[in-house]
Short mmCIF file of C-alpha atoms in Angstrom, two decimals:
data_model
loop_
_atom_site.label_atom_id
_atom_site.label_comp_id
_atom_site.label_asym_id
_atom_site.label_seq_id
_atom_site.Cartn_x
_atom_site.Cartn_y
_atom_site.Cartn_z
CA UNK A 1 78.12 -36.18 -30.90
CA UNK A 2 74.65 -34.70 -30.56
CA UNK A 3 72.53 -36.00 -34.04
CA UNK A 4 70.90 -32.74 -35.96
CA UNK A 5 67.40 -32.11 -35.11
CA UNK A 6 64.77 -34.54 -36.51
CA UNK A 7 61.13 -33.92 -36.31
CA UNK A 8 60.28 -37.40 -36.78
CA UNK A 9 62.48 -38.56 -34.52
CA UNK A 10 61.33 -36.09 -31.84
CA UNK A 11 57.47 -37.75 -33.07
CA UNK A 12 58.67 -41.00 -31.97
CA UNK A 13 60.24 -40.04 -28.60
CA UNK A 14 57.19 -38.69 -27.42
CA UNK A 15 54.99 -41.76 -28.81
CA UNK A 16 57.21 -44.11 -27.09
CA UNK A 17 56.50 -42.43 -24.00
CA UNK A 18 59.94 -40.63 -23.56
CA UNK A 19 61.05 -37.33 -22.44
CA UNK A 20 62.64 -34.97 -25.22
CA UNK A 21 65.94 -33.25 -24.67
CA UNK A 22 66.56 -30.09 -23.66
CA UNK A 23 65.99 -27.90 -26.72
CA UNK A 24 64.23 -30.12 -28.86
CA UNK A 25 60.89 -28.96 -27.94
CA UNK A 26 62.24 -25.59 -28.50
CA UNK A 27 63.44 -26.74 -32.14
CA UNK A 28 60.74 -28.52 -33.01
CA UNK A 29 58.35 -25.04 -32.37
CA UNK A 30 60.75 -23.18 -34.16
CA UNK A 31 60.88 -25.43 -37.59
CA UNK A 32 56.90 -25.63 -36.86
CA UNK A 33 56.60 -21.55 -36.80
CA UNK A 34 59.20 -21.04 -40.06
CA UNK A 35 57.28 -24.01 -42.19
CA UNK A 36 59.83 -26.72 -41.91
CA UNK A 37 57.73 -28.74 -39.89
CA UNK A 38 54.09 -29.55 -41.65
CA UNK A 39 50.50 -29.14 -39.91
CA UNK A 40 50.14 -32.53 -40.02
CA UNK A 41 53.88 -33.51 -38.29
CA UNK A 42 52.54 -30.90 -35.56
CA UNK A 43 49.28 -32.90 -35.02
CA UNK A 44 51.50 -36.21 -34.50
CA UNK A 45 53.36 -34.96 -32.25
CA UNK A 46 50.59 -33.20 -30.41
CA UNK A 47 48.59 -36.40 -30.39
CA UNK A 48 51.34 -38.01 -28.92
CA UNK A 49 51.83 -35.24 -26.08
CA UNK A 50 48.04 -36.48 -25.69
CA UNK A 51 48.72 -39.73 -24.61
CA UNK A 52 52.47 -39.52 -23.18
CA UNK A 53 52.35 -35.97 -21.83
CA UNK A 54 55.22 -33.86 -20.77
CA UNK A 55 56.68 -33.17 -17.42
CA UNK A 56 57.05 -29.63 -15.76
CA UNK A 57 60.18 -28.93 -17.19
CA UNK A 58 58.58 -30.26 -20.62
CA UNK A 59 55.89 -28.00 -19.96
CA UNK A 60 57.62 -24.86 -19.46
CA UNK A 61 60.23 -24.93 -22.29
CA UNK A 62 57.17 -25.52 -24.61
CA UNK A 63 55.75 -22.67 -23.12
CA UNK A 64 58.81 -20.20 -23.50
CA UNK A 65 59.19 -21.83 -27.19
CA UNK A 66 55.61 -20.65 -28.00
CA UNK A 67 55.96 -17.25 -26.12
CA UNK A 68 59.73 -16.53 -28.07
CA UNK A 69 58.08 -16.86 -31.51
CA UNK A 70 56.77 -13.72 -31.94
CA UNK A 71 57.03 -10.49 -29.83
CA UNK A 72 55.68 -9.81 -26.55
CA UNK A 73 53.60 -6.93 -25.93
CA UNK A 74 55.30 -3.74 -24.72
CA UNK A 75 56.39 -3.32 -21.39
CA UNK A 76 53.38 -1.35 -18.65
CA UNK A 77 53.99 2.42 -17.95
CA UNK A 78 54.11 3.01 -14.22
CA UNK A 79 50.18 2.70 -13.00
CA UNK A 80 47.02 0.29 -11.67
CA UNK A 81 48.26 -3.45 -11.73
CA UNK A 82 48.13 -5.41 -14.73
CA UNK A 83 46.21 -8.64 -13.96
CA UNK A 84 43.98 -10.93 -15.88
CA UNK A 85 42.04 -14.01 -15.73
CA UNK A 86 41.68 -16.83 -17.93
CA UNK A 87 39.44 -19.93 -17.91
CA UNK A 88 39.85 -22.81 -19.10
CA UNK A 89 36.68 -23.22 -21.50
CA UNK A 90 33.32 -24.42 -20.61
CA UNK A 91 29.79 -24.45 -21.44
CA UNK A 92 27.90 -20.90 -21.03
CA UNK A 93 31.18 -19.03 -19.79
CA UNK A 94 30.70 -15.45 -19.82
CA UNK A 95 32.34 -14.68 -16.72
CA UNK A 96 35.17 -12.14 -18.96
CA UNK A 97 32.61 -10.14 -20.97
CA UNK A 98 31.42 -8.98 -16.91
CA UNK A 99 34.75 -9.39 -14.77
CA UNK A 100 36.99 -7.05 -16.94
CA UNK A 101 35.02 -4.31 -16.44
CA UNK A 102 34.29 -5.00 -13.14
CA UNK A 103 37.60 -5.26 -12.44
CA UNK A 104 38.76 -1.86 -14.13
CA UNK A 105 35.91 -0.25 -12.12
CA UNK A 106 37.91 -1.31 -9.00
CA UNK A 107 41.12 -0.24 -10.09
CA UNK A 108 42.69 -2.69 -12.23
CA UNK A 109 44.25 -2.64 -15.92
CA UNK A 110 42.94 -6.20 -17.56
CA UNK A 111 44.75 -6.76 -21.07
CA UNK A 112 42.66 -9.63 -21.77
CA UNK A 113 44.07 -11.55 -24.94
CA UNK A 114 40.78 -14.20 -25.47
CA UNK A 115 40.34 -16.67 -27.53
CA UNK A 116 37.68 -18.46 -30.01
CA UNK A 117 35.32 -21.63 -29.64
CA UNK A 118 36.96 -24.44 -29.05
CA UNK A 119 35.63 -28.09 -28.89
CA UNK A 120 32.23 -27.53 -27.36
CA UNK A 121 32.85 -24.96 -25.25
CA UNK A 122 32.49 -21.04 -26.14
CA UNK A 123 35.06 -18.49 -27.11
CA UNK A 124 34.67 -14.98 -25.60
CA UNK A 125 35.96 -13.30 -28.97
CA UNK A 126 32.99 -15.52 -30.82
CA UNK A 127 30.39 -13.82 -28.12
CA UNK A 128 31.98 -10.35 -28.23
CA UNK A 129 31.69 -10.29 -32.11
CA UNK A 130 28.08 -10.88 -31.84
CA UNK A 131 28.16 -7.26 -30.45
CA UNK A 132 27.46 -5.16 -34.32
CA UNK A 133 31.12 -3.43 -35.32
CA UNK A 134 32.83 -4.97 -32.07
CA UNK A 135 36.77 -5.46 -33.32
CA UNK A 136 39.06 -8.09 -31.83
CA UNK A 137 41.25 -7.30 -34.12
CA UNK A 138 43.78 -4.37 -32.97
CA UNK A 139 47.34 -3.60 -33.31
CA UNK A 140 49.37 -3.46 -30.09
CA UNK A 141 48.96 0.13 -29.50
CA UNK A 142 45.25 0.76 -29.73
CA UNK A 143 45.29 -2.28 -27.57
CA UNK A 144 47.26 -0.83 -25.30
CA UNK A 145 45.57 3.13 -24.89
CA UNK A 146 42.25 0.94 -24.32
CA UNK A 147 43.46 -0.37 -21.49
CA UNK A 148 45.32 2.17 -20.45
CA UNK A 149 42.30 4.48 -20.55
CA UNK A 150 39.26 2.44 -19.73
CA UNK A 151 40.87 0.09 -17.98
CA UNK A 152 39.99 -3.12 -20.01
CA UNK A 153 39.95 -4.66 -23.11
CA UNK A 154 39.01 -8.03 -24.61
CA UNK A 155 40.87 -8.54 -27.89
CA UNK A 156 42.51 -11.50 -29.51
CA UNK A 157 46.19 -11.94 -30.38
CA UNK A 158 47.76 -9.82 -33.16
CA UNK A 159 49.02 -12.44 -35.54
CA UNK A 160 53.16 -11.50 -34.32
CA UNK A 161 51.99 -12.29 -30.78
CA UNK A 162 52.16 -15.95 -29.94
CA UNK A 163 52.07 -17.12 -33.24
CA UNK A 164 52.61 -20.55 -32.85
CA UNK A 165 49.28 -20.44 -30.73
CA UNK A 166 47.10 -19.51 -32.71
CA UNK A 167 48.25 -21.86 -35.26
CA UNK A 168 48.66 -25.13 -32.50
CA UNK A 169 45.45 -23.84 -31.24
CA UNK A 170 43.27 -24.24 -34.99
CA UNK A 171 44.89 -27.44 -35.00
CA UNK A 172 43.98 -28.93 -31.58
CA UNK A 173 40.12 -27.96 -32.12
CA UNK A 174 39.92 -30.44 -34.95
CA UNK A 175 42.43 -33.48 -34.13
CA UNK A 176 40.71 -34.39 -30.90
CA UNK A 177 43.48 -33.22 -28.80
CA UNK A 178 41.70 -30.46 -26.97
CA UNK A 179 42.19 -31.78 -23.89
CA UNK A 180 45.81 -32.36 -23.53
CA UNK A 181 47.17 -30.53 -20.03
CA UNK A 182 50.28 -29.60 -21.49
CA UNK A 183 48.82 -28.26 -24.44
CA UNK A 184 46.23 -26.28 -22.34
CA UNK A 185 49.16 -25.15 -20.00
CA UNK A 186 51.36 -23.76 -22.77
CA UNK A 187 48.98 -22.28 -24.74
CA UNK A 188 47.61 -20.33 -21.79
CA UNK A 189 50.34 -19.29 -20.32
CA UNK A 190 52.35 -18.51 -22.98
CA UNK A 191 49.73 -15.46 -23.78
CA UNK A 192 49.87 -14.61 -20.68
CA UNK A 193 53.39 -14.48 -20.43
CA UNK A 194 53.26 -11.71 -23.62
CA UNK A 195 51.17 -9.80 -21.92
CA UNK A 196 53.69 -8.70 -19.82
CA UNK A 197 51.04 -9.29 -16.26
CA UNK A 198 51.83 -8.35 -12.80
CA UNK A 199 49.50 -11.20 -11.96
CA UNK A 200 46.79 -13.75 -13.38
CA UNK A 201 43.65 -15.65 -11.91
CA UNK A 202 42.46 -18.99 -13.56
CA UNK A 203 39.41 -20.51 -13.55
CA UNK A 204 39.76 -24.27 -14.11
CA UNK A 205 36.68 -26.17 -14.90
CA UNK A 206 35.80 -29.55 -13.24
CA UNK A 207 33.21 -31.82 -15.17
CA UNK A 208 32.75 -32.73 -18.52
CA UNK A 209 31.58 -29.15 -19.30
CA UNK A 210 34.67 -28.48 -19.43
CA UNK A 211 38.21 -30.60 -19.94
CA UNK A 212 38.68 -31.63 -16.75
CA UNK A 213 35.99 -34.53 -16.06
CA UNK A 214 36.98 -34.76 -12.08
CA UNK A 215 38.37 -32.80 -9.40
CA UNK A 216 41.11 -34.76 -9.31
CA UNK A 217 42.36 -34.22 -12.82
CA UNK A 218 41.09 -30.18 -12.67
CA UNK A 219 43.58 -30.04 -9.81
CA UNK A 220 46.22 -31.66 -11.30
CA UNK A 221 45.84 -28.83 -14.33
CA UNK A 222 45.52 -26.10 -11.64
CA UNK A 223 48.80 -26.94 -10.12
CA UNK A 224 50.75 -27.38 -13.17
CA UNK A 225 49.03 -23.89 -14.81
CA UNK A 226 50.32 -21.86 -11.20
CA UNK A 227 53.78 -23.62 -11.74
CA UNK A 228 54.42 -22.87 -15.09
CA UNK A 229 53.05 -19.72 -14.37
CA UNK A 230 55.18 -18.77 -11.29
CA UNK A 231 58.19 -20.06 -13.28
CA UNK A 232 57.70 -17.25 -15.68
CA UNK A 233 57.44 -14.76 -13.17
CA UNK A 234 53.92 -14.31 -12.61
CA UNK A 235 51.73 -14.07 -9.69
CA UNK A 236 49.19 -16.86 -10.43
CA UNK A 237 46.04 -18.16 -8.21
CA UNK A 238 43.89 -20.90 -9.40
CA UNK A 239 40.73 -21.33 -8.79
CA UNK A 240 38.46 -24.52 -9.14
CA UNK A 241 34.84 -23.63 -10.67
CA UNK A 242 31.85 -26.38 -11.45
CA UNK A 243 31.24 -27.09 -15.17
CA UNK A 244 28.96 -30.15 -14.91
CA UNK A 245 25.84 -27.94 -15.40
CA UNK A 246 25.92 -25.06 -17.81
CA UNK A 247 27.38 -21.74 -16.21
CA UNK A 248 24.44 -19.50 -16.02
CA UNK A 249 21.00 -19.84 -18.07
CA UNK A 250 22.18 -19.26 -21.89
CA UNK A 251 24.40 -20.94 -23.90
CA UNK A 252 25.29 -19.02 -27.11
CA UNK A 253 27.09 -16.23 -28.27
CA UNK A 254 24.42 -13.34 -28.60
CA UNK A 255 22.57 -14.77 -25.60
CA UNK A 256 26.10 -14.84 -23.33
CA UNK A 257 26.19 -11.10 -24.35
CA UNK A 258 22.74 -10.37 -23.23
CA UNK A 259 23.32 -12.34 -19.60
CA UNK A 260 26.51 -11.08 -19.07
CA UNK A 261 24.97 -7.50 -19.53
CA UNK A 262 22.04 -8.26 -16.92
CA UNK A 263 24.21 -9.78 -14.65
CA UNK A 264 26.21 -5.83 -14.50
CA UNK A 265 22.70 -4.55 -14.55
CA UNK A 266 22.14 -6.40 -11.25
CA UNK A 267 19.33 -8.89 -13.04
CA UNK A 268 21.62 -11.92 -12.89
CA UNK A 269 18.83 -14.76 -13.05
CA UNK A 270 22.08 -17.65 -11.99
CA UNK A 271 23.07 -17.76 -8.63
CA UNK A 272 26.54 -19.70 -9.91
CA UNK A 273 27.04 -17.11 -12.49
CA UNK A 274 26.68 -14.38 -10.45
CA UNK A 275 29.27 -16.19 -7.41
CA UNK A 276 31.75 -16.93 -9.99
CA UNK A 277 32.19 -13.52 -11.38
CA UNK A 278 32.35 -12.18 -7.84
CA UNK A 279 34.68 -14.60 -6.91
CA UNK A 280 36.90 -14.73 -9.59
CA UNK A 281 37.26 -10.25 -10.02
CA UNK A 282 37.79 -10.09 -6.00
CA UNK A 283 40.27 -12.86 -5.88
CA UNK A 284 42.25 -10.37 -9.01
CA UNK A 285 42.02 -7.72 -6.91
CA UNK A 286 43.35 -9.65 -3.50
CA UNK A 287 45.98 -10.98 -6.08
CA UNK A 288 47.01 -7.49 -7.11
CA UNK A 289 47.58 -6.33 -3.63
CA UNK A 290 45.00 -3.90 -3.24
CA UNK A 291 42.87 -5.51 -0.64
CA UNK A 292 42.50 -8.74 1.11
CA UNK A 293 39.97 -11.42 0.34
CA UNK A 294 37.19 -10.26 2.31
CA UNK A 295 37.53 -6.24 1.16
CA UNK A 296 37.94 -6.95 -2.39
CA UNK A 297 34.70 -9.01 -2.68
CA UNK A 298 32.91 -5.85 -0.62
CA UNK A 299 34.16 -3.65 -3.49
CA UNK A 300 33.39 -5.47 -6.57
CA UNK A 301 29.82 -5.69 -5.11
CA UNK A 302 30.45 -1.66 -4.99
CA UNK A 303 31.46 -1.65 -8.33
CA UNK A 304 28.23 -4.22 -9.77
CA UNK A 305 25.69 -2.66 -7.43
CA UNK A 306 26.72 1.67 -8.31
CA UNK A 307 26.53 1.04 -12.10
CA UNK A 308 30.32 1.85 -12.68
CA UNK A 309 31.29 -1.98 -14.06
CA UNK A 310 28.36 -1.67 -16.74
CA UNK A 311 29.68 1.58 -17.43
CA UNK A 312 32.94 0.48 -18.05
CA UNK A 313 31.60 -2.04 -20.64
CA UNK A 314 29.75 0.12 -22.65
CA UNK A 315 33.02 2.33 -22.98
CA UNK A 316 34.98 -0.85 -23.66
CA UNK A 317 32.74 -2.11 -26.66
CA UNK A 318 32.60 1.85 -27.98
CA UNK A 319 36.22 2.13 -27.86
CA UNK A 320 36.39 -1.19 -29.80
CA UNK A 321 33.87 -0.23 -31.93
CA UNK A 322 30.83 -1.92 -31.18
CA UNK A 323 27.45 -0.73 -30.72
CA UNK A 324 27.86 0.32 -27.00
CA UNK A 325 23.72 0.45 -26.51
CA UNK A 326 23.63 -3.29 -25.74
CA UNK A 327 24.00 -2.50 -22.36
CA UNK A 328 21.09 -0.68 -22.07
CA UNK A 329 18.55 -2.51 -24.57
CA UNK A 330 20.56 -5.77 -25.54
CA UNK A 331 17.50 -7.61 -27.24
CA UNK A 332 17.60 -4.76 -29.92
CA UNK A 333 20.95 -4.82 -30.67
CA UNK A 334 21.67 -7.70 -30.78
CA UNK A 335 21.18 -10.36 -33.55
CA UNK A 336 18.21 -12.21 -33.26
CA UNK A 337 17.72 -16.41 -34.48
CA UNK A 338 15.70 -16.72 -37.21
CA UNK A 339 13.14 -19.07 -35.42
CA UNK A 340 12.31 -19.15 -31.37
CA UNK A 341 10.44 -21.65 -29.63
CA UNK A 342 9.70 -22.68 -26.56
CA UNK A 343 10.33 -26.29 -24.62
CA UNK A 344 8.03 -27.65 -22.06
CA UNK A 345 8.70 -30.28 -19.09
CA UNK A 346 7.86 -33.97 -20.29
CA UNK A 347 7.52 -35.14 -16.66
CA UNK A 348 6.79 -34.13 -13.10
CA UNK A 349 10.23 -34.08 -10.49
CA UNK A 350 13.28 -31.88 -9.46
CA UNK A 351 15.86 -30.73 -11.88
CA UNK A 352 18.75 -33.31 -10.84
CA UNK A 353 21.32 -31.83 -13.44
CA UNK A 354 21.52 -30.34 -16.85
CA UNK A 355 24.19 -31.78 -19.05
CA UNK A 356 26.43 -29.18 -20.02
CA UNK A 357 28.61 -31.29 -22.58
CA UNK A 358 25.41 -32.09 -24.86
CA UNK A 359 23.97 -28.42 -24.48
CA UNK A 360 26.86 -27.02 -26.42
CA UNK A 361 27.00 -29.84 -28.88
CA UNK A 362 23.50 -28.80 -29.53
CA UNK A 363 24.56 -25.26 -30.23
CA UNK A 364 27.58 -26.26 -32.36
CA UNK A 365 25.07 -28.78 -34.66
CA UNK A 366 22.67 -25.21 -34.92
CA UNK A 367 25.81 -22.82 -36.08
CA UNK A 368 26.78 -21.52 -32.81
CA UNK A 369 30.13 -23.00 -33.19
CA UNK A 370 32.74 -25.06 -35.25
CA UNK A 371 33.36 -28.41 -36.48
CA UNK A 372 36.12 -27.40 -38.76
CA UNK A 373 38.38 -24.41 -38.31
CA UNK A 374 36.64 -22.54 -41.32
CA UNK A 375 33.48 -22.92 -40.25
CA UNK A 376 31.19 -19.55 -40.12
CA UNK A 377 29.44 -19.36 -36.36
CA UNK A 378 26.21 -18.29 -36.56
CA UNK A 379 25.98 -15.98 -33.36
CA UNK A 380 22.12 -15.54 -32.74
CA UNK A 381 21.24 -19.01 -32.22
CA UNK A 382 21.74 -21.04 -28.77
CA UNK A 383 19.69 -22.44 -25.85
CA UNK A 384 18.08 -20.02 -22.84
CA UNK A 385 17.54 -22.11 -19.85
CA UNK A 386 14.18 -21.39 -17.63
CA UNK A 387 15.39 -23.76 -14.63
CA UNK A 388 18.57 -23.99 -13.03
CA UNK A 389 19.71 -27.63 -11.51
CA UNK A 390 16.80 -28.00 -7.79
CA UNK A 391 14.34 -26.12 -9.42
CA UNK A 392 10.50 -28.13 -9.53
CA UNK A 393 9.00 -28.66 -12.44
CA UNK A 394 5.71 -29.95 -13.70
CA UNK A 395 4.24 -31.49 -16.45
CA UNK A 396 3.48 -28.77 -19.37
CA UNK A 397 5.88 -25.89 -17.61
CA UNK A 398 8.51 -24.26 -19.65
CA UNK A 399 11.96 -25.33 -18.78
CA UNK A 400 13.93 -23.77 -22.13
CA UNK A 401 13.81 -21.31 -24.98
CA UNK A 402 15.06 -22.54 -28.41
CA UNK A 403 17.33 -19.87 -30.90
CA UNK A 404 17.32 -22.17 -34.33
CA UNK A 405 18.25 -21.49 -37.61
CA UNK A 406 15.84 -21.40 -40.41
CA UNK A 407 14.66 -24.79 -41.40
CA UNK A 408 16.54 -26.64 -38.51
CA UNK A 409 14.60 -29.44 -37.12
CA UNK A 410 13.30 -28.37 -34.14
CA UNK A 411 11.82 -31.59 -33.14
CA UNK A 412 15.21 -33.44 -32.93
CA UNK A 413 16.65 -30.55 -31.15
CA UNK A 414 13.83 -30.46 -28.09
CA UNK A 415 14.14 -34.13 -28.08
CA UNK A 416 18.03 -33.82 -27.20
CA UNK A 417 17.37 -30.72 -25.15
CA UNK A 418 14.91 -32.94 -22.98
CA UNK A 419 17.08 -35.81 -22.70
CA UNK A 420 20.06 -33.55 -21.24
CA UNK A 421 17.67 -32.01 -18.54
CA UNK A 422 17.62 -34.56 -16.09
CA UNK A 423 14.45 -34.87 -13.93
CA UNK A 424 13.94 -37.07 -11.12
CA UNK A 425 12.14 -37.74 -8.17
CA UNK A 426 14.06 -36.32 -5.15
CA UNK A 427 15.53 -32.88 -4.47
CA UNK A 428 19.20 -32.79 -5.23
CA UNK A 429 22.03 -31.46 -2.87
CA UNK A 430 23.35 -28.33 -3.44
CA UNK A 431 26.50 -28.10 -5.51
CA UNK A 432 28.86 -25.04 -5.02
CA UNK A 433 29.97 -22.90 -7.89
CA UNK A 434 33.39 -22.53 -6.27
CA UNK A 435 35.52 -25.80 -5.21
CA UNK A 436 39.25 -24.99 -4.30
CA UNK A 437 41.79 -22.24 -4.64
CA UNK A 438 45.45 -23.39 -5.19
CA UNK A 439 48.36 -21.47 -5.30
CA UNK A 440 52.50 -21.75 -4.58
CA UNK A 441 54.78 -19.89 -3.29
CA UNK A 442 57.13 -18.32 -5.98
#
């Protein structure tokens, strides 16, 4: 005789180490969804997927559990591919507010469902609302005619869609289990999997940017997110991306905005910034079947260097209904800190590394994120980086740009900001943006 479902008994199974059941998972997402099972019986059991894990099979019937308990959007009308790409967090990430545009300018439909800050790493819907009257918020069918007629949109889930994300998701940015691979796994692929894609490109972070500290771990998250992926029917490449240093030379929601606007505008001041976004749009396109690796990257450089992906983003925020002249002047639309100053080089040397980890700490302790899942983000302030990692510096020369809050202490902020910038004595080797594509045949 099977026993009747027990939430604390599933709890244990998974602290002890052991493997639930078929169905349990499933169960124990349901009673979470229709408020039998507690927040705080979710966070045990979460915290003890944290330390015991779950296997592939695990994996993927968490997965369908979270994608069957709410509605999936409505299936494509006959037209351009449906792909999208999803990271999985880091410090200065703004690759989606450029590559979904860029990628609609080449041909693609991206239905991107984003999410917010989480841990110390950015959300895209935090950065996009720091564009004035920009809505995340719409119902499946405005969703849908955006993308269907510009070709993109950024949005965040309608509370039916997923709904056992978004709540798991609150949840895991304040019980320290952010990092958990099956949680990551599930929670991305289950939107994903309501999208209804033709195909899907992830980014997964190595370094402690990001929640995978080594390659070795990234790699081990890339190959279970293409699994779980394939085994619900999508097309899915991964693709490995640095996150030791910050990705490009802001960090902070308004400031994302601005780069991610000069970097369409062709004024990209981040080599790694600019090579991700390339990488990642071309590799949606190759994906998609509409050209191989070497002719899609030719025509998203089309596409960044003819105007037509800034174009698309200015119709994308205007159909959302944001301000759609940040594209052209960005510093006056958007909202400005209350305080800017600037941050000199203490020493003479070559920029060994900048710590990305502690550089959006910083920006959470200013506002520009949250401890608690209430918290208000502040979107103006953040930190604009002057030197990328093997640049020279001297003595007295300005290495960042400090966005504070009124009456923040500035002096304990520079001092942190100084001790993240690593300077030393000898040039450092280069470090590539891009580290390893993975992928597995269906």
């Amino acid at each position: 005789m099977i026993p009747p479902f027990s939430a604390t008994r599933a709890i244990l199974r998974k602290r002890q180490g052991g493997s639930h059941p078929p169905g349990e998972i499933g169960e124990f997402i349901r009673g979470f969804v229709e408020g039998r099972i507690a927040d705080y019986q979710m966070t045990a059991w979460m915290m003890a997927v944290y330390f015991s894990g779950l296997d592939r099979r695990e994996t993927a019937e968490l997965t369908r559990a979270m994608l069957e308990s709410g509605r999936r959007l409505e299936r494509w009308d006959e037209g351009p591919p449906v792909i999208d790409k999803h990271s999985t967090g880091g410090v200065g990430d703004k690759v989606s507010i450029a590559l979904a545009p860029l990628a609609a300018a080449c041909g693609l439909r991206v239905p991107m469902i984003s999410g917010r800050a989480l841990g110390h790493t950015g959300g895209t819907l935090d950065k996009l609302e720091s564009i004035p009257g920009y809505r995340t918020k719409l119902d499946g069918g405005e969703f849908r005619r955006i993308v269907n007629e510009i070709g993109c949109s950024i949005a965040g889930a309608t509370e039916d869609l997923v709904p056992a994300d978004r709540r798991m998701y609150a949840l895991r940015d304040v019980s320290g289990t952010i990092e958990s691979h099956p949680l990551i796994v599930s929670s991305i692929v289950s939107k994903k999997a309501a999208a209804r894609l033709d195909g899907l490109v992830l980014d997964v972070k190595v370094g402690h940017g990001g929640f995978a500290p080594d390659h070795a771990s990234a790699h081990r998250l890339a190959r279970r997110l293409v699994e779980v992926s394939t085994d619900m029917g999508i097309a899915t490449v991964a693709t490995l991306t640095a996150m030791a240093d910050p990705l490009g030379r802001c960090v902070g929601n308004a400031l994302e905005i601005r780069e991610a606007v000069e970097l369409l505008r062709g004024e990209s001041r981040s080599a790694a910034l600019l090579q991700v976004c390339l990488d990642l749009t071309a590799r949606m396109l190759s994906v998609a079947g509409l050209a191989d690796d070497t002719a899609a990257r030719g025509l998203v450089e089309r596409a960044l260097s003819d105007g037509t992906g800034l174009d698309r983003l200015g119709r994308m925020i205007a159909a959302h209904g944001g301000d759609a002249d940040v594209v052209e002047a960005p510093a006056r639309v958007l909202p400005r800190a209350a305080r800017i100053e600037g941050l000199e080089a203490a020493e003479e040397g070559w920029i060994q590394s900048i710590d990305a980890r502690e550089l959006g700490e910083i920006v959470i302790d200013m506002g520009g994120g949250r401890r608690r899942a209430v918290d208000v983000v502040d979107p103006s302030v953040g930190i604009e980086l002057l030197v990328d990692r093997g640049d020279r510096v001297a003595p007295g020369a300005p290495i960042a740009v400090l966005h504070l809050p009124s009456g923040f202490d500035e002096a304990a902020v520079a001092a942190r900001l100084r001790a993240a910038i690593h300077i030393g004595p000898d040039r450092p080797p280069p470090d590539p943006a891009v580290l390893e594509t993975i992928s597995i045949e269906p």
